[in-house]
Amino acid sequence: MEKIPSSEITPESVYLSRRRFVGSLGALAASALLPSGLRAADRFEELRKELTPLKSITSYNNFYEFSTQKEAVAGLSQGFRTSPWTVKVSGHVRNPATLDIDDLRKKFPQEERIYRLRCVEGWSMVIPWMGFPLASLLKIVEPTEKAKFVRFETLLDTKQMPGQGASWYSWPYVEGLRLDEAMNDLAILATGLYGNPLPPQNGAPIRLVVPWKYGFKSIKSIVKIELVGSMPISLWMRAAPNEYGFYANVNPAVDHPRWSQSSERRIGEFFRRKTLPFNGYSEQVAHLYAGMDLRRNY
Amino acid sequence: MVWLKRAGLPILAHAGALTPLALLIWNFFHDQLTANPIQYITFRTGKTALVLLVLALACTPLNVLFGLKQAVALRKPFGLYAFLYAALHFVTFVGLDYQFDPELLKEAIFKKRYALVGFAAFLALLPLAVTSTRGWMRRLGKNWKRLHRLVYLAALLAVVHFVWLVKSDVREPLAYGAGVIVLLALRLKSVRRASAKLREKLVGKQGECRQVAVHEDLR
């Protein structure tokens, strides 16, 4: 093993300031020079200091398939069968496929993404997901020219998911993205959390994570991904169209009848924080909505 | 034993009304208030306030319709406990959750209809709590009863507040709403007369005597 002379070892303070320098360079001019993934990875690292404890992430869940009480979901979902599990990718694609969850994990390299999660109810977390870009999967199935939107569906199984007995919701849970949103590098399919496979209450075995949108867009326990030509109607759009739109981008300027969207409480913190436009991911996603009236397209 | 018989119901009522608070404190010290304690405390105190308000409204009809005289004495403690929980609910929301942020409070009052009716319900309860003493009862005379009819409004507003707060499943708030409406309907003259007639048939003259006294009490 080669020895590095002590004169060449970078002191920690210099290392840190250098990183900061590179970071500011990146913010200034690198959008054309560096692949966006690299810049994004740097951003994710910044959030590592703010990680929400695993216990909070796994004990406070909006997963109405099990219960409308966030603190009850973890207990009710413990026996949930996530193997065998397949995800059917179909619709306007050249290579429709039904993929086994284990194959998906092997086929696509799993990477860690530390994202903010902002729930429409005014609370937020910082979560270290494991997963892969949704775009990687979409590239393999090759959407055709007719594909304009991606429609996602959760498992429908009233035996395992008692909440699906509630007739005032249109089960199964459906969510959707515009194709360009789905192709954005920030949109991932997550299979893990804190380096371990996803627990059932967090959407095992595979879920969507779109960090610039309210949490309900990040559909859990996915069994179907369909490329479609027209805008999918999500469960929440059906349940309360005046409250939940298709886009559901985190936006402090667009009000909700119940919760303040201008600020949020980060789980574990006492003081509220200002909510950031696009949940702090404007740089990566704001261009997707150029020219759109986001007050109307909420 | 006689003492216990007479005091049993009030003791049960006080203990029952204080249990939710004791539980909340216990849960606080045992880290059992979920990952989002402030919101959870807000829910729990609000729910308890509504339950106690319904119980307070049930006291008079229990006496009038079923001759449960002891219930009348519980009306005041239930009402005051309802106010206590409503005050905790209000302070948690305004102080702990919104931290007296003027922008947030402005938004709540002008843009959030649920917050506005909740606040109105609290304001309706406030003078009732203040004038719940014997001294105020005497001073206000006939007007005391008039003033205290505000509790009907407070209960209805609290139900609306709850309905506007749930996402889609309105079963629970509507169940409370149905309860409140039934309890208010039992106060209608026609309903009372019908029940008096029924009682007359069932219990005879003795019942009639009692009914007259009860009528007076209700006014």
Short mmCIF file of C-alpha atoms in Angstrom, two decimals:
data_model
loop_
_atom_site.label_atom_id
_atom_site.label_comp_id
_atom_site.label_asym_id
_atom_site.label_seq_id
_atom_site.Cartn_x
_atom_site.Cartn_y
_atom_site.Cartn_z
CA MET A 1 0.00 0.00 0.00
CA GLU A 2 1.32 3.38 -0.97
CA LYS A 3 1.88 5.82 1.83
CA ILE A 4 0.66 9.35 1.39
CA PRO A 5 3.08 11.88 2.79
CA SER A 6 1.47 13.81 5.60
CA SER A 7 2.15 17.03 3.73
CA GLU A 8 -0.34 15.94 1.09
CA ILE A 9 -3.19 15.06 3.44
CA THR A 10 -5.80 17.75 3.21
CA PRO A 11 -6.82 19.18 6.55
CA GLU A 12 -10.54 18.69 7.23
CA SER A 13 -11.28 22.40 7.27
CA VAL A 14 -9.71 22.87 3.85
CA TYR A 15 -11.58 19.82 2.55
CA LEU A 16 -14.82 21.25 3.76
CA SER A 17 -14.20 24.70 2.35
CA ARG A 18 -13.15 23.15 -0.94
CA ARG A 19 -16.39 21.22 -1.04
CA ARG A 20 -18.22 24.41 -0.38
CA PHE A 21 -16.33 26.11 -3.18
CA VAL A 22 -17.15 23.32 -5.61
CA GLY A 23 -20.73 23.50 -4.44
CA SER A 24 -21.05 27.20 -5.11
CA LEU A 25 -19.39 26.76 -8.48
CA GLY A 26 -21.94 24.11 -9.26
CA ALA A 27 -24.77 26.39 -8.31
CA LEU A 28 -23.37 29.21 -10.39
CA ALA A 29 -22.42 27.72 -13.69
CA ALA A 30 -22.32 23.97 -13.69
CA SER A 31 -25.78 23.30 -15.06
CA ALA A 32 -24.25 23.07 -18.52
CA LEU A 33 -21.02 21.40 -17.46
CA LEU A 34 -22.03 18.75 -14.96
CA PRO A 35 -24.67 16.09 -15.35
CA SER A 36 -27.64 17.09 -13.25
CA GLY A 37 -27.41 13.87 -11.24
CA LEU A 38 -24.10 14.88 -9.77
CA ARG A 39 -25.35 18.26 -8.64
CA ALA A 40 -28.44 16.64 -7.27
CA ALA A 41 -26.37 14.14 -5.28
CA ASP A 42 -24.54 17.01 -3.66
CA ARG A 43 -27.82 18.58 -2.68
CA PHE A 44 -29.03 15.33 -1.16
CA GLU A 45 -25.91 15.21 1.04
CA GLU A 46 -26.71 18.60 2.52
CA LEU A 47 -29.92 17.18 3.93
CA ARG A 48 -28.14 14.34 5.74
CA LYS A 49 -27.80 16.53 8.83
CA GLU A 50 -31.55 17.00 8.93
CA LEU A 51 -32.65 13.36 8.63
CA THR A 52 -35.90 12.50 10.38
CA PRO A 53 -35.46 9.58 12.81
CA LEU A 54 -36.43 6.18 11.40
CA LYS A 55 -38.92 5.69 14.22
CA SER A 56 -40.90 8.78 13.16
CA ILE A 57 -40.81 7.80 9.49
CA THR A 58 -42.15 4.33 10.25
CA SER A 59 -44.76 5.26 12.86
CA TYR A 60 -46.51 8.26 11.29
CA ASN A 61 -47.95 7.22 7.95
CA ASN A 62 -50.72 8.33 5.67
CA PHE A 63 -51.68 5.03 4.08
CA TYR A 64 -55.47 4.94 3.93
CA GLU A 65 -55.47 1.38 2.62
CA PHE A 66 -54.71 0.37 6.19
CA SER A 67 -56.11 3.17 8.31
CA THR A 68 -56.93 6.84 8.19
CA GLN A 69 -55.13 7.17 11.52
CA LYS A 70 -51.48 7.79 10.84
CA GLU A 71 -50.31 6.20 14.07
CA ALA A 72 -52.34 3.03 13.44
CA VAL A 73 -50.92 2.15 10.00
CA ALA A 74 -47.66 0.58 11.21
CA GLY A 75 -49.45 -1.97 13.39
CA LEU A 76 -52.13 -2.85 10.85
CA SER A 77 -49.71 -3.32 7.97
CA GLN A 78 -47.26 -5.68 9.64
CA GLY A 79 -48.40 -8.90 7.99
CA PHE A 80 -48.57 -7.34 4.52
CA ARG A 81 -47.27 -9.81 1.87
CA THR A 82 -44.75 -8.16 -0.41
CA SER A 83 -43.39 -11.33 -1.95
CA PRO A 84 -44.13 -12.54 -4.55
CA TRP A 85 -44.77 -9.13 -6.10
CA THR A 86 -44.86 -8.01 -9.70
CA VAL A 87 -45.21 -4.64 -11.35
CA LYS A 88 -46.98 -4.61 -14.70
CA VAL A 89 -45.80 -1.91 -17.09
CA SER A 90 -48.17 -1.49 -20.02
CA GLY A 91 -50.06 0.95 -22.21
CA HIS A 92 -48.42 3.00 -24.93
CA VAL A 93 -45.03 1.28 -24.76
CA ARG A 94 -42.98 -0.71 -27.24
CA ASN A 95 -41.88 -3.27 -24.67
CA PRO A 96 -44.63 -3.99 -22.17
CA ALA A 97 -43.35 -6.01 -19.25
CA THR A 98 -44.32 -7.62 -16.00
CA LEU A 99 -41.39 -7.27 -13.69
CA ASP A 100 -40.69 -9.18 -10.53
CA ILE A 101 -39.71 -7.01 -7.58
CA ASP A 102 -36.45 -8.92 -7.06
CA ASP A 103 -35.56 -8.53 -10.73
CA LEU A 104 -36.30 -4.81 -10.52
CA ARG A 105 -33.94 -4.45 -7.59
CA LYS A 106 -31.20 -6.32 -9.46
CA LYS A 107 -31.75 -4.71 -12.81
CA PHE A 108 -31.59 -1.13 -11.61
CA PRO A 109 -28.71 -0.05 -9.38
CA GLN A 110 -30.11 1.15 -6.06
CA GLU A 111 -28.91 4.54 -4.96
CA GLU A 112 -29.58 6.60 -1.87
CA ARG A 113 -31.60 9.78 -2.27
CA ILE A 114 -32.18 12.03 0.72
CA TYR A 115 -35.34 13.97 0.02
CA ARG A 116 -37.64 16.32 1.82
CA LEU A 117 -41.20 15.02 2.05
CA ARG A 118 -43.93 17.62 2.45
CA CYS A 119 -47.36 16.33 3.34
CA VAL A 120 -50.36 18.38 2.26
CA GLU A 121 -51.40 18.33 5.93
CA GLY A 122 -48.65 20.77 6.81
CA TRP A 123 -45.94 18.49 8.19
CA SER A 124 -42.68 17.38 6.65
CA MET A 125 -39.80 14.96 7.01
CA VAL A 126 -36.35 14.35 5.53
CA ILE A 127 -36.07 10.75 4.35
CA PRO A 128 -33.14 8.71 3.04
CA TRP A 129 -34.74 6.59 0.33
CA MET A 130 -33.10 3.77 -1.59
CA GLY A 131 -34.27 3.42 -5.15
CA PHE A 132 -33.71 4.17 -8.81
CA PRO A 133 -34.90 6.83 -11.22
CA LEU A 134 -38.32 6.16 -12.70
CA ALA A 135 -36.81 7.29 -15.99
CA SER A 136 -34.52 4.23 -16.06
CA LEU A 137 -37.55 1.94 -16.07
CA LEU A 138 -39.46 4.03 -18.60
CA LYS A 139 -36.49 4.03 -21.00
CA ILE A 140 -36.48 0.24 -21.02
CA VAL A 141 -40.18 -0.10 -21.86
CA GLU A 142 -39.90 2.70 -24.44
CA PRO A 143 -42.98 4.91 -24.37
CA THR A 144 -44.50 5.52 -27.83
CA GLU A 145 -45.49 8.91 -29.25
CA LYS A 146 -48.99 8.39 -27.88
CA ALA A 147 -47.78 8.26 -24.30
CA LYS A 148 -48.35 11.59 -22.57
CA PHE A 149 -48.94 10.59 -18.96
CA VAL A 150 -47.95 7.84 -16.55
CA ARG A 151 -50.67 6.25 -14.47
CA PHE A 152 -49.78 4.33 -11.29
CA GLU A 153 -51.93 1.91 -9.34
CA THR A 154 -51.64 0.46 -5.84
CA LEU A 155 -52.50 -3.16 -5.04
CA LEU A 156 -56.23 -3.79 -4.55
CA ASP A 157 -56.67 -6.39 -1.83
CA THR A 158 -59.40 -5.72 0.70
CA LYS A 159 -58.37 -8.76 2.72
CA GLN A 160 -54.94 -7.37 3.41
CA MET A 161 -55.88 -3.72 3.27
CA PRO A 162 -58.95 -3.18 5.45
CA GLY A 163 -59.14 0.52 4.60
CA GLN A 164 -60.12 -0.36 1.04
CA GLY A 165 -63.54 -1.30 2.40
CA ALA A 166 -64.32 2.41 2.69
CA SER A 167 -66.75 2.96 -0.17
CA TRP A 168 -66.39 6.76 -0.36
CA TYR A 169 -62.96 6.41 -1.94
CA SER A 170 -62.46 4.96 -5.40
CA TRP A 171 -60.04 2.12 -4.78
CA PRO A 172 -57.46 1.18 -5.86
CA TYR A 173 -55.33 4.25 -5.18
CA VAL A 174 -54.38 5.88 -8.47
CA GLU A 175 -51.85 8.60 -9.12
CA GLY A 176 -50.33 10.09 -12.22
CA LEU A 177 -47.53 12.18 -13.63
CA ARG A 178 -47.03 13.95 -16.91
CA LEU A 179 -44.43 12.05 -18.92
CA ASP A 180 -41.84 14.83 -18.63
CA GLU A 181 -42.35 14.94 -14.87
CA ALA A 182 -41.90 11.19 -14.72
CA MET A 183 -38.68 11.43 -16.73
CA ASN A 184 -37.21 14.05 -14.38
CA ASP A 185 -34.24 12.68 -12.49
CA LEU A 186 -35.76 13.54 -9.09
CA ALA A 187 -38.68 11.14 -9.61
CA ILE A 188 -37.67 7.77 -8.26
CA LEU A 189 -39.14 4.38 -7.54
CA ALA A 190 -38.10 3.65 -3.97
CA THR A 191 -37.63 0.16 -2.59
CA GLY A 192 -35.77 0.99 0.58
CA LEU A 193 -35.44 3.33 3.52
CA TYR A 194 -32.40 4.00 5.70
CA GLY A 195 -30.54 1.32 3.76
CA ASN A 196 -33.11 -1.41 4.42
CA PRO A 197 -36.06 -2.68 2.37
CA LEU A 198 -39.19 -0.52 2.71
CA PRO A 199 -41.39 -1.41 5.67
CA PRO A 200 -45.03 -2.10 4.71
CA GLN A 201 -46.29 1.16 6.23
CA ASN A 202 -44.00 3.14 3.94
CA GLY A 203 -45.30 1.52 0.76
CA ALA A 204 -43.46 -1.79 0.44
CA PRO A 205 -42.17 -3.24 -1.71
CA ILE A 206 -42.03 -0.41 -4.23
CA ARG A 207 -43.36 3.12 -4.27
CA LEU A 208 -43.05 6.36 -6.13
CA VAL A 209 -41.24 9.35 -4.63
CA VAL A 210 -41.72 12.75 -6.27
CA PRO A 211 -40.24 15.13 -3.69
CA TRP A 212 -41.42 18.40 -5.24
CA LYS A 213 -45.07 17.36 -4.92
CA TYR A 214 -47.25 16.83 -1.85
CA GLY A 215 -46.78 13.42 -0.29
CA PHE A 216 -50.03 11.93 -1.57
CA LYS A 217 -48.65 11.97 -5.12
CA SER A 218 -45.96 9.49 -4.07
CA ILE A 219 -48.15 6.41 -4.46
CA LYS A 220 -47.31 3.32 -2.41
CA SER A 221 -47.19 -0.44 -3.04
CA ILE A 222 -47.37 -0.14 -6.82
CA VAL A 223 -48.59 -3.06 -8.96
CA LYS A 224 -49.32 -1.27 -12.23
CA ILE A 225 -47.62 1.43 -14.26
CA GLU A 226 -49.44 2.41 -17.42
CA LEU A 227 -48.40 4.86 -20.11
CA VAL A 228 -51.53 6.66 -21.22
CA GLY A 229 -52.62 9.40 -23.59
CA SER A 230 -54.81 11.47 -21.30
CA MET A 231 -54.51 12.82 -17.80
CA PRO A 232 -55.22 10.12 -15.22
CA ILE A 233 -57.80 10.90 -12.54
CA SER A 234 -56.27 10.20 -9.15
CA LEU A 235 -58.13 8.95 -6.10
CA TRP A 236 -57.85 12.33 -4.43
CA MET A 237 -59.05 14.19 -7.53
CA ARG A 238 -62.18 12.05 -7.41
CA ALA A 239 -62.65 12.40 -3.66
CA ALA A 240 -62.26 16.19 -3.44
CA PRO A 241 -61.59 17.87 -6.80
CA ASN A 242 -61.69 21.35 -5.28
CA GLU A 243 -58.89 20.45 -2.87
CA TYR A 244 -56.62 18.18 -4.86
CA GLY A 245 -55.53 18.81 -8.40
CA PHE A 246 -53.49 16.68 -10.76
CA TYR A 247 -50.23 18.57 -10.28
CA ALA A 248 -50.16 19.00 -6.49
CA ASN A 249 -46.80 20.72 -6.58
CA VAL A 250 -45.67 22.00 -3.20
CA ASN A 251 -46.57 25.67 -3.42
CA PRO A 252 -46.70 28.06 -0.45
CA ALA A 253 -48.65 30.54 -2.58
CA VAL A 254 -51.57 28.22 -3.30
CA ASP A 255 -53.87 27.81 -0.37
CA HIS A 256 -55.70 24.74 0.86
CA PRO A 257 -59.06 25.05 2.65
CA ARG A 258 -57.71 23.29 5.74
CA TRP A 259 -53.98 23.42 6.11
CA SER A 260 -51.65 26.35 5.82
CA GLN A 261 -49.38 25.76 2.87
CA SER A 262 -47.19 28.76 3.59
CA SER A 263 -45.44 27.00 6.43
CA GLU A 264 -44.95 23.51 7.78
CA ARG A 265 -43.83 21.67 10.87
CA ARG A 266 -40.82 19.47 10.32
CA ILE A 267 -41.41 16.34 12.37
CA GLY A 268 -39.23 16.56 15.47
CA GLU A 269 -39.01 20.35 15.41
CA PHE A 270 -40.95 22.78 17.55
CA PHE A 271 -40.88 25.87 15.38
CA ARG A 272 -42.56 25.96 12.01
CA ARG A 273 -40.56 26.44 8.81
CA LYS A 274 -41.43 28.39 5.73
CA THR A 275 -42.56 26.06 2.98
CA LEU A 276 -40.36 26.31 -0.10
CA PRO A 277 -41.74 26.48 -3.66
CA PHE A 278 -41.51 23.01 -5.20
CA ASN A 279 -40.38 21.88 -1.75
CA GLY A 280 -36.96 23.36 -2.39
CA TYR A 281 -36.44 21.67 -5.77
CA SER A 282 -37.24 24.64 -8.02
CA GLU A 283 -33.87 24.46 -9.71
CA GLN A 284 -34.56 20.95 -10.93
CA VAL A 285 -38.26 21.11 -11.76
CA ALA A 286 -39.58 24.67 -12.11
CA HIS A 287 -38.84 24.60 -15.86
CA LEU A 288 -41.42 21.82 -16.28
CA TYR A 289 -44.16 24.31 -15.52
CA ALA A 290 -42.92 27.34 -17.45
CA GLY A 291 -45.85 29.38 -18.66
CA MET A 292 -48.40 27.48 -16.61
CA ASP A 293 -50.76 29.19 -14.16
CA LEU A 294 -49.97 27.17 -11.04
CA ARG A 295 -52.88 28.70 -9.16
CA ARG A 296 -55.21 27.01 -11.59
CA ASN A 297 -53.13 23.92 -12.10
CA TYR A 298 -52.85 23.12 -8.41
CA MET B 1 -73.89 3.91 51.42
CA VAL B 2 -76.51 6.56 50.89
CA TRP B 3 -73.70 9.05 50.51
CA LEU B 4 -72.09 6.88 47.87
CA LYS B 5 -75.37 6.50 46.03
CA ARG B 6 -75.84 10.23 45.89
CA ALA B 7 -72.22 11.13 45.17
CA GLY B 8 -71.51 8.17 42.90
CA LEU B 9 -72.72 9.75 39.68
CA PRO B 10 -70.93 13.10 40.14
CA ILE B 11 -67.71 11.32 41.11
CA LEU B 12 -67.99 9.18 38.00
CA ALA B 13 -68.64 12.28 35.90
CA HIS B 14 -65.68 14.24 37.27
CA ALA B 15 -63.36 11.27 36.97
CA GLY B 16 -64.57 10.56 33.45
CA ALA B 17 -64.11 14.16 32.37
CA LEU B 18 -60.60 14.38 33.80
CA THR B 19 -59.40 11.03 32.46
CA PRO B 20 -58.69 12.29 28.91
CA LEU B 21 -56.48 15.03 30.35
CA ALA B 22 -54.69 12.59 32.64
CA LEU B 23 -54.15 10.25 29.68
CA LEU B 24 -52.79 13.07 27.58
CA ILE B 25 -50.29 13.97 30.30
CA TRP B 26 -49.33 10.31 30.73
CA ASN B 27 -48.85 9.92 26.97
CA PHE B 28 -46.76 13.09 26.91
CA PHE B 29 -44.31 11.76 29.46
CA HIS B 30 -44.17 8.37 27.74
CA ASP B 31 -43.57 9.74 24.27
CA GLN B 32 -46.89 8.39 23.01
CA LEU B 33 -48.20 11.46 21.24
CA THR B 34 -47.16 10.28 17.74
CA ALA B 35 -44.38 11.85 15.69
CA ASN B 36 -46.43 15.04 15.46
CA PRO B 37 -47.43 15.73 19.09
CA ILE B 38 -48.80 19.24 18.66
CA GLN B 39 -51.31 18.17 16.02
CA TYR B 40 -52.22 15.09 18.02
CA ILE B 41 -52.87 17.12 21.18
CA THR B 42 -55.02 19.46 19.11
CA PHE B 43 -57.13 16.53 17.84
CA ARG B 44 -57.52 14.90 21.22
CA THR B 45 -58.48 18.03 23.16
CA GLY B 46 -60.93 19.04 20.42
CA LYS B 47 -62.60 15.65 20.35
CA THR B 48 -62.91 15.55 24.12
CA ALA B 49 -64.43 19.03 24.19
CA LEU B 50 -67.09 17.92 21.70
CA VAL B 51 -67.90 14.73 23.61
CA LEU B 52 -68.34 16.69 26.84
CA LEU B 53 -70.48 19.26 25.10
CA VAL B 54 -72.78 16.50 23.89
CA LEU B 55 -72.91 15.06 27.41
CA ALA B 56 -73.77 18.49 28.82
CA LEU B 57 -76.61 18.76 26.31
CA ALA B 58 -77.87 15.30 27.24
CA CYS B 59 -78.40 16.11 30.92
CA THR B 60 -81.65 18.05 30.65
CA PRO B 61 -83.44 15.63 28.31
CA LEU B 62 -82.36 12.73 30.53
CA ASN B 63 -84.19 14.39 33.36
CA VAL B 64 -87.24 15.53 31.38
CA LEU B 65 -87.80 12.36 29.43
CA PHE B 66 -86.55 9.69 31.76
CA GLY B 67 -86.85 11.39 35.13
CA LEU B 68 -83.14 11.07 35.82
CA LYS B 69 -82.98 14.00 38.23
CA GLN B 70 -79.35 13.55 39.15
CA ALA B 71 -78.36 14.33 35.58
CA VAL B 72 -79.30 17.98 36.03
CA ALA B 73 -76.49 18.45 38.53
CA LEU B 74 -73.99 17.18 35.97
CA ARG B 75 -74.85 19.78 33.38
CA LYS B 76 -72.62 22.44 34.88
CA PRO B 77 -69.49 20.30 35.41
CA PHE B 78 -69.80 18.79 31.93
CA GLY B 79 -70.21 22.24 30.44
CA LEU B 80 -67.21 23.59 32.31
CA TYR B 81 -65.05 20.63 31.41
CA ALA B 82 -66.07 21.04 27.78
CA PHE B 83 -64.88 24.62 28.02
CA LEU B 84 -61.62 23.53 29.67
CA TYR B 85 -60.84 21.17 26.79
CA ALA B 86 -61.96 23.72 24.21
CA ALA B 87 -59.59 26.25 25.81
CA LEU B 88 -56.72 23.73 25.75
CA HIS B 89 -57.59 22.98 22.12
CA PHE B 90 -57.60 26.67 21.23
CA VAL B 91 -54.36 27.45 23.08
CA THR B 92 -52.61 24.44 21.54
CA PHE B 93 -53.61 25.55 18.06
CA VAL B 94 -52.91 29.25 18.40
CA GLY B 95 -49.96 29.07 20.79
CA LEU B 96 -48.14 25.82 20.14
CA ASP B 97 -49.03 25.11 16.52
CA TYR B 98 -49.25 28.60 15.05
CA GLN B 99 -47.03 30.17 17.76
CA PHE B 100 -49.04 33.38 17.60
CA ASP B 101 -47.72 34.04 14.10
CA PRO B 102 -49.85 36.99 12.93
CA GLU B 103 -49.66 35.94 9.27
CA LEU B 104 -50.85 32.41 10.03
CA LEU B 105 -53.59 33.64 12.32
CA LYS B 106 -54.79 36.11 9.73
CA GLU B 107 -54.85 33.33 7.16
CA ALA B 108 -56.76 31.08 9.59
CA ILE B 109 -59.43 33.67 10.30
CA PHE B 110 -59.95 34.96 6.77
CA LYS B 111 -59.23 31.91 4.65
CA LYS B 112 -59.90 28.82 6.74
CA ARG B 113 -63.59 28.44 7.31
CA TYR B 114 -63.07 25.52 9.71
CA ALA B 115 -60.88 27.73 11.92
CA LEU B 116 -63.38 30.54 11.85
CA VAL B 117 -66.33 28.40 13.01
CA GLY B 118 -64.14 26.69 15.59
CA PHE B 119 -63.18 30.05 16.97
CA ALA B 120 -66.83 31.14 16.97
CA ALA B 121 -67.80 28.03 18.93
CA PHE B 122 -65.11 28.83 21.48
CA LEU B 123 -66.29 32.44 21.75
CA ALA B 124 -69.85 31.22 22.32
CA LEU B 125 -68.68 29.04 25.21
CA LEU B 126 -66.60 31.74 26.84
CA PRO B 127 -69.41 33.84 28.43
CA LEU B 128 -71.12 30.64 29.57
CA ALA B 129 -68.05 29.55 31.48
CA VAL B 130 -67.67 33.01 33.02
CA THR B 131 -71.33 33.18 34.12
CA SER B 132 -71.52 29.63 35.41
CA THR B 133 -71.35 30.67 39.05
CA ARG B 134 -74.29 31.04 41.42
CA GLY B 135 -73.57 34.75 41.75
CA TRP B 136 -73.90 35.35 38.03
CA MET B 137 -77.00 33.19 37.90
CA ARG B 138 -78.62 35.44 40.49
CA ARG B 139 -77.46 38.65 38.88
CA LEU B 140 -78.67 37.69 35.44
CA GLY B 141 -81.98 36.27 36.57
CA LYS B 142 -84.16 35.26 33.64
CA ASN B 143 -81.48 36.33 31.20
CA TRP B 144 -79.12 33.65 32.50
CA LYS B 145 -81.16 30.95 30.80
CA ARG B 146 -81.43 32.99 27.64
CA LEU B 147 -77.69 33.52 27.58
CA HIS B 148 -76.96 29.89 28.22
CA ARG B 149 -78.92 28.84 25.15
CA LEU B 150 -75.71 29.84 23.36
CA VAL B 151 -74.55 26.34 24.13
CA TYR B 152 -76.86 25.07 21.34
CA LEU B 153 -75.06 27.32 18.89
CA ALA B 154 -71.65 26.32 20.23
CA ALA B 155 -72.42 22.62 19.78
CA LEU B 156 -73.68 23.11 16.23
CA LEU B 157 -70.64 25.20 15.31
CA ALA B 158 -68.32 22.62 16.83
CA VAL B 159 -69.89 19.92 14.64
CA VAL B 160 -69.51 22.07 11.53
CA HIS B 161 -65.90 22.72 12.53
CA PHE B 162 -65.34 18.94 12.70
CA VAL B 163 -67.12 18.25 9.40
CA TRP B 164 -64.96 20.82 7.61
CA LEU B 165 -61.81 19.35 9.08
CA VAL B 166 -62.09 15.77 7.85
CA LYS B 167 -60.88 14.83 4.41
CA SER B 168 -63.63 12.72 3.01
CA ASP B 169 -64.99 10.36 5.61
CA VAL B 170 -67.64 12.47 7.36
CA ARG B 171 -69.21 9.59 9.28
CA GLU B 172 -67.75 10.47 12.64
CA PRO B 173 -68.52 14.21 12.62
CA LEU B 174 -72.00 13.49 11.25
CA ALA B 175 -72.63 11.03 14.06
CA TYR B 176 -71.88 13.81 16.53
CA GLY B 177 -74.06 16.12 14.45
CA ALA B 178 -76.95 13.66 14.60
CA GLY B 179 -76.49 13.38 18.36
CA VAL B 180 -76.56 17.14 18.81
CA ILE B 181 -79.64 17.53 16.60
CA VAL B 182 -81.53 14.82 18.47
CA LEU B 183 -80.64 16.43 21.79
CA LEU B 184 -81.82 19.80 20.54
CA ALA B 185 -85.00 18.34 19.08
CA LEU B 186 -85.84 16.78 22.46
CA ARG B 187 -86.08 20.32 23.78
CA LEU B 188 -88.86 21.29 21.37
CA LYS B 189 -92.20 21.98 23.04
CA SER B 190 -94.07 19.47 20.90
CA VAL B 191 -91.62 16.73 21.72
CA ARG B 192 -91.81 17.48 25.42
CA ARG B 193 -95.61 17.49 25.36
CA ALA B 194 -95.72 14.19 23.55
CA SER B 195 -93.34 12.65 26.03
CA ALA B 196 -95.34 14.05 28.93
CA LYS B 197 -98.50 12.45 27.55
CA LEU B 198 -96.71 9.18 27.10
CA ARG B 199 -95.42 9.29 30.63
CA GLU B 200 -98.88 10.15 31.91
CA LYS B 201 -100.24 7.05 30.29
CA LEU B 202 -97.45 4.92 31.65
CA VAL B 203 -97.04 6.25 35.18
CA GLY B 204 -100.35 7.96 35.81
CA LYS B 205 -100.92 11.10 37.87
CA GLN B 206 -97.70 10.93 39.80
CA GLY B 207 -95.80 11.33 36.58
CA GLU B 208 -97.92 14.30 35.56
CA CYS B 209 -97.02 16.17 38.73
CA ARG B 210 -93.40 15.61 38.16
CA GLN B 211 -93.69 16.61 34.55
CA VAL B 212 -94.99 20.05 35.45
CA ALA B 213 -92.08 20.66 37.78
CA VAL B 214 -89.66 19.51 35.17
CA HIS B 215 -91.21 21.79 32.56
CA GLU B 216 -90.49 24.71 34.78
CA ASP B 217 -86.95 23.62 35.22
CA LEU B 218 -86.34 23.40 31.54
CA ARG B 219 -87.35 26.93 30.71
#
